[in-house]
PDB file of C-alpha atoms in Angstrom:
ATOM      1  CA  UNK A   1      37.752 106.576 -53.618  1.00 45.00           C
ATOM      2  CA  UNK A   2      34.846 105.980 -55.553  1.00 46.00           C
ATOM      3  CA  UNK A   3      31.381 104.259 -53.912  1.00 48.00           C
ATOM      4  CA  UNK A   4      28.665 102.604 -56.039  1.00 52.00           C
ATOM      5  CA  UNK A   5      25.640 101.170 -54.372  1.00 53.00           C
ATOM      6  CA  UNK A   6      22.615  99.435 -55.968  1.00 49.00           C
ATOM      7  CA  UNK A   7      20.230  96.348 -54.852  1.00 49.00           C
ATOM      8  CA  UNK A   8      19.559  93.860 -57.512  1.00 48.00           C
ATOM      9  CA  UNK A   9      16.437  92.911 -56.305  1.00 50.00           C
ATOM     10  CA  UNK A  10      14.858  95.829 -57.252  1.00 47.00           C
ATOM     11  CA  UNK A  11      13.986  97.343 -60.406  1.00 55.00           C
ATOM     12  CA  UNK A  12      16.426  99.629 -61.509  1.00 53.00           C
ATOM     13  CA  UNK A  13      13.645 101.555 -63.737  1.00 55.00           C
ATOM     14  CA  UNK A  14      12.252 102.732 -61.160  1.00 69.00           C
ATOM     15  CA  UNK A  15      15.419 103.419 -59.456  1.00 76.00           C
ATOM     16  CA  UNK A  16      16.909 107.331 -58.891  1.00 84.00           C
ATOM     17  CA  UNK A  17      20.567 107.296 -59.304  1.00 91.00           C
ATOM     18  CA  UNK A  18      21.923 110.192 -56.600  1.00 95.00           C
ATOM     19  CA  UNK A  19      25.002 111.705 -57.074  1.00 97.00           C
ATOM     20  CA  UNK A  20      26.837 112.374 -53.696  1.00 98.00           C
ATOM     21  CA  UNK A  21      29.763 113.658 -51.890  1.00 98.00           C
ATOM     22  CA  UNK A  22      30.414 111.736 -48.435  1.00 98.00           C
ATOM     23  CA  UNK A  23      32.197 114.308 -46.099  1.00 98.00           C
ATOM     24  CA  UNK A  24      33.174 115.233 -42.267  1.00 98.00           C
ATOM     25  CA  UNK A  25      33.708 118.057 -39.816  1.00 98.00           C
ATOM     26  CA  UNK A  26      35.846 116.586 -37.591  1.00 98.00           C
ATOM     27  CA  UNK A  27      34.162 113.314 -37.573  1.00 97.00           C
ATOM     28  CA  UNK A  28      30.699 115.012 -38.235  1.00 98.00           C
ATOM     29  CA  UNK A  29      29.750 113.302 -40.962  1.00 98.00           C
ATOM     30  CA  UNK A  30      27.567 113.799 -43.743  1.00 98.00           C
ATOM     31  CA  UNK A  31      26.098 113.139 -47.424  1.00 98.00           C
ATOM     32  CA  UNK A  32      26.552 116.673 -49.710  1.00 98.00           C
ATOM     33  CA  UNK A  33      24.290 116.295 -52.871  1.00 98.00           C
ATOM     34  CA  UNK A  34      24.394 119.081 -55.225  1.00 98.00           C
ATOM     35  CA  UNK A  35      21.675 120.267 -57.395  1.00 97.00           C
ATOM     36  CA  UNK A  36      23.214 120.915 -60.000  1.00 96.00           C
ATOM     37  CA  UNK A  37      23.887 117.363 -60.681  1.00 96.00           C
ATOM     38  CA  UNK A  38      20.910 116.155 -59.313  1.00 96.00           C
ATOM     39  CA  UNK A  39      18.240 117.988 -60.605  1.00 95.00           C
ATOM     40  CA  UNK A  40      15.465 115.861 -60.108  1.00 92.00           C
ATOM     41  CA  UNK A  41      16.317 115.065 -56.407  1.00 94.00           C
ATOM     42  CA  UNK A  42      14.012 116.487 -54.034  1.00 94.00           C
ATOM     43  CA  UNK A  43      14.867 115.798 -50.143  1.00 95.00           C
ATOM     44  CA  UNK A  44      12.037 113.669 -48.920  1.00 95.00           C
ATOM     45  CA  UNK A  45      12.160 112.748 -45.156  1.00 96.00           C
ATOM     46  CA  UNK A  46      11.987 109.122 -46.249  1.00 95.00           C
ATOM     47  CA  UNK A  47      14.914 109.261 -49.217  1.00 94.00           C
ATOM     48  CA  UNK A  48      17.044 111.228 -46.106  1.00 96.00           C
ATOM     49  CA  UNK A  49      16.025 108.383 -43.896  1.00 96.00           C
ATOM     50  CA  UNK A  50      16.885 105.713 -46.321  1.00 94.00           C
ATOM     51  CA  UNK A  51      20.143 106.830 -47.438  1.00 95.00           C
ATOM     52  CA  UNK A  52      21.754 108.147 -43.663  1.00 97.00           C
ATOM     53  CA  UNK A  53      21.092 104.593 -42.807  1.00 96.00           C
ATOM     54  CA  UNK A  54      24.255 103.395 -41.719  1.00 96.00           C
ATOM     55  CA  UNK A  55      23.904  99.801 -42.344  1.00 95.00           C
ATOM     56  CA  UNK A  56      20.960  99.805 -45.257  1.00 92.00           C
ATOM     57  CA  UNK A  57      22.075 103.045 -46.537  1.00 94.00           C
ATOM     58  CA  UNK A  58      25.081 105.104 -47.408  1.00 96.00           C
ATOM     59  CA  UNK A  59      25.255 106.632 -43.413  1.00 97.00           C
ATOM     60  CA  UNK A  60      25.584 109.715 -42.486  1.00 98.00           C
ATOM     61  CA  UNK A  61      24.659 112.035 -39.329  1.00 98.00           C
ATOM     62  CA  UNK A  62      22.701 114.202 -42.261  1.00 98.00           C
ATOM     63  CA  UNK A  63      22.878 115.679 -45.433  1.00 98.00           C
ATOM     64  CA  UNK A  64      24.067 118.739 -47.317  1.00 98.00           C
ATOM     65  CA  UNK A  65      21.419 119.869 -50.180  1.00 98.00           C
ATOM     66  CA  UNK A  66      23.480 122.477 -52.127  1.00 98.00           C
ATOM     67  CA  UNK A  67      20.741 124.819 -54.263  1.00 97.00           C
ATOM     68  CA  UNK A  68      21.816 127.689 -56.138  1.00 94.00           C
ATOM     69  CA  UNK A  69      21.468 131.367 -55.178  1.00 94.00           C
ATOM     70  CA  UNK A  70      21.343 134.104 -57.388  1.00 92.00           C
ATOM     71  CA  UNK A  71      22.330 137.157 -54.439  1.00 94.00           C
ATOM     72  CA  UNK A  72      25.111 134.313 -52.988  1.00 95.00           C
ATOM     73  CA  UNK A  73      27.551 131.648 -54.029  1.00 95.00           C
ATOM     74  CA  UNK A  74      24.906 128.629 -52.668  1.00 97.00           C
ATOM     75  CA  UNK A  75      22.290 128.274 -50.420  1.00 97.00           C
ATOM     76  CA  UNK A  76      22.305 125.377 -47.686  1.00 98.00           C
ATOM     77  CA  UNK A  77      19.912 123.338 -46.772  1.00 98.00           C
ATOM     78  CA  UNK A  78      20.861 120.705 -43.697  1.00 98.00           C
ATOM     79  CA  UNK A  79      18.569 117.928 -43.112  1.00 98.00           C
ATOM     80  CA  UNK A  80      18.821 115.280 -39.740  1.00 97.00           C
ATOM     81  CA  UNK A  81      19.357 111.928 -40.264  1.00 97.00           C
ATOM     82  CA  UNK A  82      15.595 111.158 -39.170  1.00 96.00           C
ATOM     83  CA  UNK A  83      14.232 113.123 -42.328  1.00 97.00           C
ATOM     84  CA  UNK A  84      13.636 116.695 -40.480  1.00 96.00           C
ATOM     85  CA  UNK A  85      14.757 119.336 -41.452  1.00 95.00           C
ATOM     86  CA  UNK A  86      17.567 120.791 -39.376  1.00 93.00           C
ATOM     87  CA  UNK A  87      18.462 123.717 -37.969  1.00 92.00           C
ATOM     88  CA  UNK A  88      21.645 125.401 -38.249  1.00 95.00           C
ATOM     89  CA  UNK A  89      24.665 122.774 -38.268  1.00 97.00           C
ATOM     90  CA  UNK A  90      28.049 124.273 -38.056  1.00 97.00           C
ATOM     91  CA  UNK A  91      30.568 121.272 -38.857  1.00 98.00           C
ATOM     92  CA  UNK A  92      27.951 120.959 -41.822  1.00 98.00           C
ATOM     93  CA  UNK A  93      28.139 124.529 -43.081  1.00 98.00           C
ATOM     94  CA  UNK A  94      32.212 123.887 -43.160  1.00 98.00           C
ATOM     95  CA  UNK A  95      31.963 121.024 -44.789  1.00 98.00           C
ATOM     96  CA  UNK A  96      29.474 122.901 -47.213  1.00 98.00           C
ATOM     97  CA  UNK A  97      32.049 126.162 -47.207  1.00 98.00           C
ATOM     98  CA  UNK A  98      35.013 123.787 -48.479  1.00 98.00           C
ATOM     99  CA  UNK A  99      32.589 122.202 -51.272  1.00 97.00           C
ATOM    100  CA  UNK A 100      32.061 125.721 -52.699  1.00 96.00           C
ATOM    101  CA  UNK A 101      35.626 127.034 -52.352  1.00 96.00           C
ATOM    102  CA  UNK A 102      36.425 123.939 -54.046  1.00 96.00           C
ATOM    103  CA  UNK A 103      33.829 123.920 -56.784  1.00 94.00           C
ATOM    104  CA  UNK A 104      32.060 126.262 -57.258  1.00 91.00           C
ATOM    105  CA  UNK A 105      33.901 129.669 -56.226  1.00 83.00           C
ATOM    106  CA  UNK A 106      37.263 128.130 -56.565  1.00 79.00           C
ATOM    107  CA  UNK A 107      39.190 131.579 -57.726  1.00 82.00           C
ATOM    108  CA  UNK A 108      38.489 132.346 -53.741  1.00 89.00           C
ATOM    109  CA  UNK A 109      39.235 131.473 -50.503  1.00 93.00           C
ATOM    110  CA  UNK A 110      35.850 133.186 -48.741  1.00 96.00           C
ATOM    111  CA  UNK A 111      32.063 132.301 -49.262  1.00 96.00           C
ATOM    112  CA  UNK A 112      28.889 133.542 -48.561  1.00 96.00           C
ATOM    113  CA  UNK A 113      25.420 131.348 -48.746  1.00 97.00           C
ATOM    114  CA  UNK A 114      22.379 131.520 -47.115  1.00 97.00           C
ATOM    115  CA  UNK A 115      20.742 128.729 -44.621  1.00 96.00           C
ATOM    116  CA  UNK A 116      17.437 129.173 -42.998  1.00 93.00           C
ATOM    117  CA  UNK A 117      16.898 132.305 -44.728  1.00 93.00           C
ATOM    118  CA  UNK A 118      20.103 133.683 -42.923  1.00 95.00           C
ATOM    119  CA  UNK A 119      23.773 134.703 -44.311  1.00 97.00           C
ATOM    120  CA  UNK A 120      26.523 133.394 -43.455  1.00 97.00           C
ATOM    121  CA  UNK A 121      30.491 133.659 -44.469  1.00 97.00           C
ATOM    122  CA  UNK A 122      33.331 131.161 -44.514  1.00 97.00           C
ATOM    123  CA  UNK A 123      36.842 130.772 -46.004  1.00 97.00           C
ATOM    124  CA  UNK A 124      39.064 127.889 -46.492  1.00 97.00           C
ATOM    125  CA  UNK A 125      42.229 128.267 -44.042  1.00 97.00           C
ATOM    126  CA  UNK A 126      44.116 125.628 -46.035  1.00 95.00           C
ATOM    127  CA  UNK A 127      43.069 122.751 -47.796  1.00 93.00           C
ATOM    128  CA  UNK A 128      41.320 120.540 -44.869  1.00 95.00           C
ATOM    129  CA  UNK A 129      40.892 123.726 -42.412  1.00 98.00           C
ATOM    130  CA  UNK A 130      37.857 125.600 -42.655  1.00 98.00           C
ATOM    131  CA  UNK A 131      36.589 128.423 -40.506  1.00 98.00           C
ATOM    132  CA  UNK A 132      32.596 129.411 -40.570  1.00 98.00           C
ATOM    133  CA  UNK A 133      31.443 132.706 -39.336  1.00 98.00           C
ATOM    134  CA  UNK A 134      27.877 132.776 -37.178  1.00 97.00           C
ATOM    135  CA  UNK A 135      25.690 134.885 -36.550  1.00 95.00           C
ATOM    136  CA  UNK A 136      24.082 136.342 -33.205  1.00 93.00           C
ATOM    137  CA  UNK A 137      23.339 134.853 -30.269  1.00 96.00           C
ATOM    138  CA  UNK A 138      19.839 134.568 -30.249  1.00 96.00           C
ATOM    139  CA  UNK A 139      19.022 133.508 -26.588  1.00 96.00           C
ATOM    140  CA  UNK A 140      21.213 132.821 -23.398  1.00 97.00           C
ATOM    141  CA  UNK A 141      20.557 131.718 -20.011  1.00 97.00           C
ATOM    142  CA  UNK A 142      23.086 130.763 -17.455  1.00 97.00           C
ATOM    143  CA  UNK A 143      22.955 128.604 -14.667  1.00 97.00           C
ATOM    144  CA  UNK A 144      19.535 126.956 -15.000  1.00 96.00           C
ATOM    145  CA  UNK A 145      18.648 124.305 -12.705  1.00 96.00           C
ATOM    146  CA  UNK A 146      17.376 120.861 -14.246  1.00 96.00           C
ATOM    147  CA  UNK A 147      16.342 117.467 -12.411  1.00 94.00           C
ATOM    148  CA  UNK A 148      17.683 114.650 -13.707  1.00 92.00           C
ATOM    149  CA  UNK A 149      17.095 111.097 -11.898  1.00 89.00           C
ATOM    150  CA  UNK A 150      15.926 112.827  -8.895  1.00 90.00           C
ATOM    151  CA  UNK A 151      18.746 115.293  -8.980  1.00 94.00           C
ATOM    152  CA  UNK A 152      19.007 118.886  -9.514  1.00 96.00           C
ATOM    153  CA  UNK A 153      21.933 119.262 -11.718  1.00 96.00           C
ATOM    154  CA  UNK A 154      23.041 123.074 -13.151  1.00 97.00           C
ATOM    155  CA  UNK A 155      22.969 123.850 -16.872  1.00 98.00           C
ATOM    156  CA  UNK A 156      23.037 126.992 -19.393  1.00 98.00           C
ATOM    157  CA  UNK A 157      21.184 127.440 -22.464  1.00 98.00           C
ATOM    158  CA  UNK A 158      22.598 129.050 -25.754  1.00 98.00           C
ATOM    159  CA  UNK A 159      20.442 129.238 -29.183  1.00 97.00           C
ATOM    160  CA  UNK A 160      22.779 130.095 -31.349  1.00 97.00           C
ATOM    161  CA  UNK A 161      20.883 129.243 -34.718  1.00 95.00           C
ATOM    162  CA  UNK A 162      20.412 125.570 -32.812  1.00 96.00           C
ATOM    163  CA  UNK A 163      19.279 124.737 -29.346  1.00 97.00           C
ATOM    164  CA  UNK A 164      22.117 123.897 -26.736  1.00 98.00           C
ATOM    165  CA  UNK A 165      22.131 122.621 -23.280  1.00 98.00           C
ATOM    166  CA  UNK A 166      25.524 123.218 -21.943  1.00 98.00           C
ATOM    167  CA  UNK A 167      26.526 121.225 -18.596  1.00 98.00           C
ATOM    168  CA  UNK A 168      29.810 121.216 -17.158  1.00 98.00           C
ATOM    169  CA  UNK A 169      31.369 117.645 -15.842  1.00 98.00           C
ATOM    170  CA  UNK A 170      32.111 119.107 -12.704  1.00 97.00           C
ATOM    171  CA  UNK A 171      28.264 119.441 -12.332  1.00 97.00           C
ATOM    172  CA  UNK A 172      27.138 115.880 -13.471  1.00 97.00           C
ATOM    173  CA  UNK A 173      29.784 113.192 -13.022  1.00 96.00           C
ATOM    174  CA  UNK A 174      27.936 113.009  -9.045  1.00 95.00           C
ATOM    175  CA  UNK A 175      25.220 111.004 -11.658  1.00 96.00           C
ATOM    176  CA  UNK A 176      27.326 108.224 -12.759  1.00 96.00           C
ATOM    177  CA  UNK A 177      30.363 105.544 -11.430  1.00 96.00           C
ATOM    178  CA  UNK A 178      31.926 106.362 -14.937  1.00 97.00           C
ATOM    179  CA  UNK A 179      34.868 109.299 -16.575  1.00 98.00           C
ATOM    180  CA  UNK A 180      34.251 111.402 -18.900  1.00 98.00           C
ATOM    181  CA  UNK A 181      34.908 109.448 -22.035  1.00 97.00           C
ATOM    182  CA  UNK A 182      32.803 106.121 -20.826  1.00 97.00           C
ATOM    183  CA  UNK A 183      29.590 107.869 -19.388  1.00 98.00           C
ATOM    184  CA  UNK A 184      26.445 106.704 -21.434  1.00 97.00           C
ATOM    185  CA  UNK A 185      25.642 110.300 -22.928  1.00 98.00           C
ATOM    186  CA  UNK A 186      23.163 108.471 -24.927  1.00 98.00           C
ATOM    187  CA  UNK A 187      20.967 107.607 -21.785  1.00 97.00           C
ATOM    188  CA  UNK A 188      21.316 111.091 -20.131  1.00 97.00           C
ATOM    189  CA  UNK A 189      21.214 113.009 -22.810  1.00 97.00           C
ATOM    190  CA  UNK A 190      18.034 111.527 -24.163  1.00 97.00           C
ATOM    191  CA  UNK A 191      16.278 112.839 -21.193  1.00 96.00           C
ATOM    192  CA  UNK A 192      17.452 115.880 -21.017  1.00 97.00           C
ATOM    193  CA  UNK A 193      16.513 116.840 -25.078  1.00 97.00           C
ATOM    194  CA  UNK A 194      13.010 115.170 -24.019  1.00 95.00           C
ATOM    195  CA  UNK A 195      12.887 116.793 -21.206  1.00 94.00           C
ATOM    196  CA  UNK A 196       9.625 119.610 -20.663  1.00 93.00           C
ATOM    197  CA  UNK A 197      12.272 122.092 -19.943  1.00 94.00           C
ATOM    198  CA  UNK A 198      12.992 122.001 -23.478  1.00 95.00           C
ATOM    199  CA  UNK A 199       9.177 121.212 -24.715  1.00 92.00           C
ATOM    200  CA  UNK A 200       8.030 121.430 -27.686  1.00 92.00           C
ATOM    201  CA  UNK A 201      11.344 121.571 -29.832  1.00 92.00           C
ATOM    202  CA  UNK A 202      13.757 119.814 -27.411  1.00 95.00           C
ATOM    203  CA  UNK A 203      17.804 120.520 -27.159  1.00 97.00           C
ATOM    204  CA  UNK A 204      20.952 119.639 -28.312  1.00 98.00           C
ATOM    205  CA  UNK A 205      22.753 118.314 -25.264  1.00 98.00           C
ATOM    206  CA  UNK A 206      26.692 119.200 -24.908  1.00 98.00           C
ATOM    207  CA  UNK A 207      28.933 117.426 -21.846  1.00 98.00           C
ATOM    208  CA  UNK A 208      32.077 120.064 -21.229  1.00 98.00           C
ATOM    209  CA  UNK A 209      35.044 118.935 -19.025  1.00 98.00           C
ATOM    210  CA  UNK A 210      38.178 121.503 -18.802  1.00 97.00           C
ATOM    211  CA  UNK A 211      41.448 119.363 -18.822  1.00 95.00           C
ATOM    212  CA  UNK A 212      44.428 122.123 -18.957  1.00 89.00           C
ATOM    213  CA  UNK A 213      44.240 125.123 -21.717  1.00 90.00           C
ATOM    214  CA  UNK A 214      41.540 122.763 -23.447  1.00 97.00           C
ATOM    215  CA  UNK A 215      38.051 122.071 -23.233  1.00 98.00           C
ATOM    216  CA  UNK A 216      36.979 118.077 -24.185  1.00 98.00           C
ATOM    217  CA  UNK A 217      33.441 117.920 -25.412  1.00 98.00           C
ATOM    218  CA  UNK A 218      31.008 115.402 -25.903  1.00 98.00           C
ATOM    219  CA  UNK A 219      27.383 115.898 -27.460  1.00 98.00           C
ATOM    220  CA  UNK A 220      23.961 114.577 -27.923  1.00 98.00           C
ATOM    221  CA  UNK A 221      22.024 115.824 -31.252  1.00 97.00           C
ATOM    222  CA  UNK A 222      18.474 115.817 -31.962  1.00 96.00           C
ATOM    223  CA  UNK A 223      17.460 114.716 -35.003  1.00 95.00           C
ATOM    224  CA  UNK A 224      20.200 112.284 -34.771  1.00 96.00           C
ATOM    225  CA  UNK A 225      18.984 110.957 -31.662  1.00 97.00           C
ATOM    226  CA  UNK A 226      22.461 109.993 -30.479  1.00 97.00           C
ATOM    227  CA  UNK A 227      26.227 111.317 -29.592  1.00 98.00           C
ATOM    228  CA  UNK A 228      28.171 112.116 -33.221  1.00 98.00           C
ATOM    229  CA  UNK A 229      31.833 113.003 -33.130  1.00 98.00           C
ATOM    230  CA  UNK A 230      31.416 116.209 -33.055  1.00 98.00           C
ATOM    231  CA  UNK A 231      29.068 119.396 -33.192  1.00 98.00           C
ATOM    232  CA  UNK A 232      29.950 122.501 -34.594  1.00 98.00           C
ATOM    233  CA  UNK A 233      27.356 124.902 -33.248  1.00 98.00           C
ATOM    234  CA  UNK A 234      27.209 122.854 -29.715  1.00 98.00           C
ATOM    235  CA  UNK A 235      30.742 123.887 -29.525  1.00 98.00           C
ATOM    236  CA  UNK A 236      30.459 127.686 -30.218  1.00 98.00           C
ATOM    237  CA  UNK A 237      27.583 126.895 -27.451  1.00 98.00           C
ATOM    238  CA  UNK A 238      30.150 125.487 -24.778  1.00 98.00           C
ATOM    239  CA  UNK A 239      32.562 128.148 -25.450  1.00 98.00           C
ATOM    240  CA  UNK A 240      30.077 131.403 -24.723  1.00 98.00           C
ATOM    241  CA  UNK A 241      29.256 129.648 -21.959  1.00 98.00           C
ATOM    242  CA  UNK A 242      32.994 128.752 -20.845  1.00 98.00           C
ATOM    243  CA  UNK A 243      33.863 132.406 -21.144  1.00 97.00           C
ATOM    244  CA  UNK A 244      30.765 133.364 -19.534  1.00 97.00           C
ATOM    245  CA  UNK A 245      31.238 131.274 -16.530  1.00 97.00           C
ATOM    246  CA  UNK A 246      35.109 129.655 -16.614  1.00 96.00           C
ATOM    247  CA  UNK A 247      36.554 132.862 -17.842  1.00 96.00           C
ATOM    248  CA  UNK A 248      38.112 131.795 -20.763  1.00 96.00           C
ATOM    249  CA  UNK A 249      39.456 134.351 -23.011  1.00 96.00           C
ATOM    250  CA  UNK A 250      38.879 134.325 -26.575  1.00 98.00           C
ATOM    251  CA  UNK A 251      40.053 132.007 -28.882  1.00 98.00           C
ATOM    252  CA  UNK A 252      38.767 128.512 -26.671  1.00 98.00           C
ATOM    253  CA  UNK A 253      39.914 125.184 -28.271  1.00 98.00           C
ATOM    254  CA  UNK A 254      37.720 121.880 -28.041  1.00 98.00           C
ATOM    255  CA  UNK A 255      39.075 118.612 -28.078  1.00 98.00           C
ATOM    256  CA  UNK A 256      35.901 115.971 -29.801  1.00 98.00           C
ATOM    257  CA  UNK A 257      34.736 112.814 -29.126  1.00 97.00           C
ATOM    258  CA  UNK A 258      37.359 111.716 -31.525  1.00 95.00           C
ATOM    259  CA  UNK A 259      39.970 113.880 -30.517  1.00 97.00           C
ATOM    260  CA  UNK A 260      39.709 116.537 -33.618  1.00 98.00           C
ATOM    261  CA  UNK A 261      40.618 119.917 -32.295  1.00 98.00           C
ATOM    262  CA  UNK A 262      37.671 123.229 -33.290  1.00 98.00           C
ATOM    263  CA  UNK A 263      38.590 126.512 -32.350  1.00 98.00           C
ATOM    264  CA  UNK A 264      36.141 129.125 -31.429  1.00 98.00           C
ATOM    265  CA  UNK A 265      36.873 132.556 -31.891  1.00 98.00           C
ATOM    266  CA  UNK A 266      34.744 135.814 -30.962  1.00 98.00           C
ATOM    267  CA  UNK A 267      34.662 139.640 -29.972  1.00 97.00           C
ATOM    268  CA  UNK A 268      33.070 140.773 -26.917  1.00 95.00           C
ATOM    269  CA  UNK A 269      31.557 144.193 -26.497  1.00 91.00           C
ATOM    270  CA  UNK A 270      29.210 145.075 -23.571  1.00 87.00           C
ATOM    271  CA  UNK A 271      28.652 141.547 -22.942  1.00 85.00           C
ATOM    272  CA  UNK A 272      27.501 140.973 -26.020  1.00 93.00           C
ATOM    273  CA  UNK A 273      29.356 138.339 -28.733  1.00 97.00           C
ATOM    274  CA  UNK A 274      30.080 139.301 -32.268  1.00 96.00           C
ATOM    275  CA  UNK A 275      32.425 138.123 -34.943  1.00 97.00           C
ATOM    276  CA  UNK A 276      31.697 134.415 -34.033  1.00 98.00           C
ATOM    277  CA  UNK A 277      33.853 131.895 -36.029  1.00 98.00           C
ATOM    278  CA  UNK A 278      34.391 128.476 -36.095  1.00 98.00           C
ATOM    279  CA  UNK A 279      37.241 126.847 -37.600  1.00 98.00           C
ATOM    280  CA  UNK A 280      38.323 123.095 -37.796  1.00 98.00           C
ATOM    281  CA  UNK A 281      38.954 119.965 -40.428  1.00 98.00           C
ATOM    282  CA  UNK A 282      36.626 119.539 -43.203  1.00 98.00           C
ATOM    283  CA  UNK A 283      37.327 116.781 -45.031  1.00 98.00           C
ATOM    284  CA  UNK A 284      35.645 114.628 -48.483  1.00 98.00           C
ATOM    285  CA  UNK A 285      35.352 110.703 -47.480  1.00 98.00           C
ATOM    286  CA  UNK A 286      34.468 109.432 -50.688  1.00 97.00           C
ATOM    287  CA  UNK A 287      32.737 110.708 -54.227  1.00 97.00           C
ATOM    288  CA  UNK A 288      29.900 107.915 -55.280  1.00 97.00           C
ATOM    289  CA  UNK A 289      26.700 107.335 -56.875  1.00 96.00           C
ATOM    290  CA  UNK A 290      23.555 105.891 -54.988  1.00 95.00           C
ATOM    291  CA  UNK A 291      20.513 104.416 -56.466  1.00 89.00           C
ATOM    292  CA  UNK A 292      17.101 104.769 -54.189  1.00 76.00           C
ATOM    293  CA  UNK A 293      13.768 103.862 -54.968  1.00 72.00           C
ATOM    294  CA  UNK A 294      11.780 106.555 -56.708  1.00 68.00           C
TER     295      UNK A 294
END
């Protein structure tokens, strides 16, 4: 499917025509530009802005910059859909591990780029199933008590390359009248990320309910300001946590917002987490050109 968008009001000399790949990690969505074919696009918090508007722009929950990397097949850089640069987004870096496999190391199945000035690996599973290897654990705390609308409600924290607030349903669901797919995450999870627990950065905020062998998760991303679909690193968050507290064995599947399954896998050695992965659909929407305002 190919997308062309332009406004006819405008100027087009003084129009930049961008060059785009719309994809989504299990409903994570997002705009890839390459450099390669863009080579005068520089990502401006008011171009990101303009063109993850959903209903002025092309929409997207942020966007994939793909640079190149002389040690590594890419780097990766992952801006929010409010112009900021992001931190590390794992349904992202899939979707970014299936554009390489695809394009630019596409003798391969595996991948290594760098993001944040970090390495990371990934390989293509089969076509639409990607699986993206993380990193350390960078900071963990377990059963930390928050007040939320005059309640005290228990939560962990995992930084895992991105800020997560992990709360079990179990824990909350005395706060509302509503289940777990109807609760306004927007509302509660806007206090919690603003919240001076989380002061000066904020938090991701991920909503974990275990329904049988599976986990259904619902999150709240900064930078988007809102639920999405789906978040990859929130997910690796929910499952340390899940094994930490619940038990759960290695590897824990998550059921989104949308009802795409991730799968995270890991070693565990002296309590410590290694071999991270997370694997999942990755998937292109559409291949289009869009012209912004220099």
């Amino acid at each position: 499917f190919y997308f062309h968008q332009s406004n006819k009001n405008v100027n087009l000399l003084n129009m930049e025509k961008l060059n785009f790949i719309k994809m989504n990690g299990a409903g994570n969505d997002f705009i890839l530009v390459n450099q390669n074919e863009n080579p005068n696009f520089i990502p401006k918090s008011e171009i990101i802005k303009q063109i993850c508007n959903r209903r002025k722009g092309i929409g997207a929950d942020g966007l994939l910059f793909i640079k190149k990397n002389e040690k590594y097949d890419f780097e990766l850089e992952y801006y929010n859909s409010d112009g900021s640069l992001g931190s590390l987004c794992g349904n992202g870096a899939r979707c970014s591990i299936k554009f390489a496999l695809d394009n630019i190391n596409i003798k391969k199945n595996k991948t290594s780029f760098l993001c944040n000035n970090s390495i990371y690996f990934g390989e293509k599973i089969d076509s639409e199933i990607i699986k993206f290897q993380l990193n350390k654990i960078n900071e963990l705390k377990l059963n930390q008590q928050i007040k939320l609308n005059d309640n005290l409600i228990n939560s962990s924290f995992v930084d895992n390359g991105s800020p997560h607030v992990i709360i079990f349903w179990e824990d909350f669901k005395i706060l509302t009248d509503n289940n777990f797919d109807e609760f306004d995450i927007n509302n509660f999870g806007r206090k919690i990320r603003y919240s001076d627990y989380f002061k000066p950065l904020g938090s991701n905020v991920n909503f974990i309910k275990k329904e049988k062998n599976i986990y259904k998760i619902r999150t709240y991303e900064r930078g988007v300001e809102e639920e999405t679909l789906a978040c990859g690193t929130g997910t690796v968050a929910s499952a340390v946590v899940a094994n930490l507290i619940d038990n759960i064995l290695s590897p824990i599947s998550f059921l989104t917002k949308d009802n795409d399954k991730l799968i995270v896998e890991f070693d565990k050695k002296n309590e410590k987490f290694e071999k991270i992965t997370l694997t999942g659909p990755a998937k292109i929407n559409y291949i289009g050109t869009y012209n912004f305002q220099k």
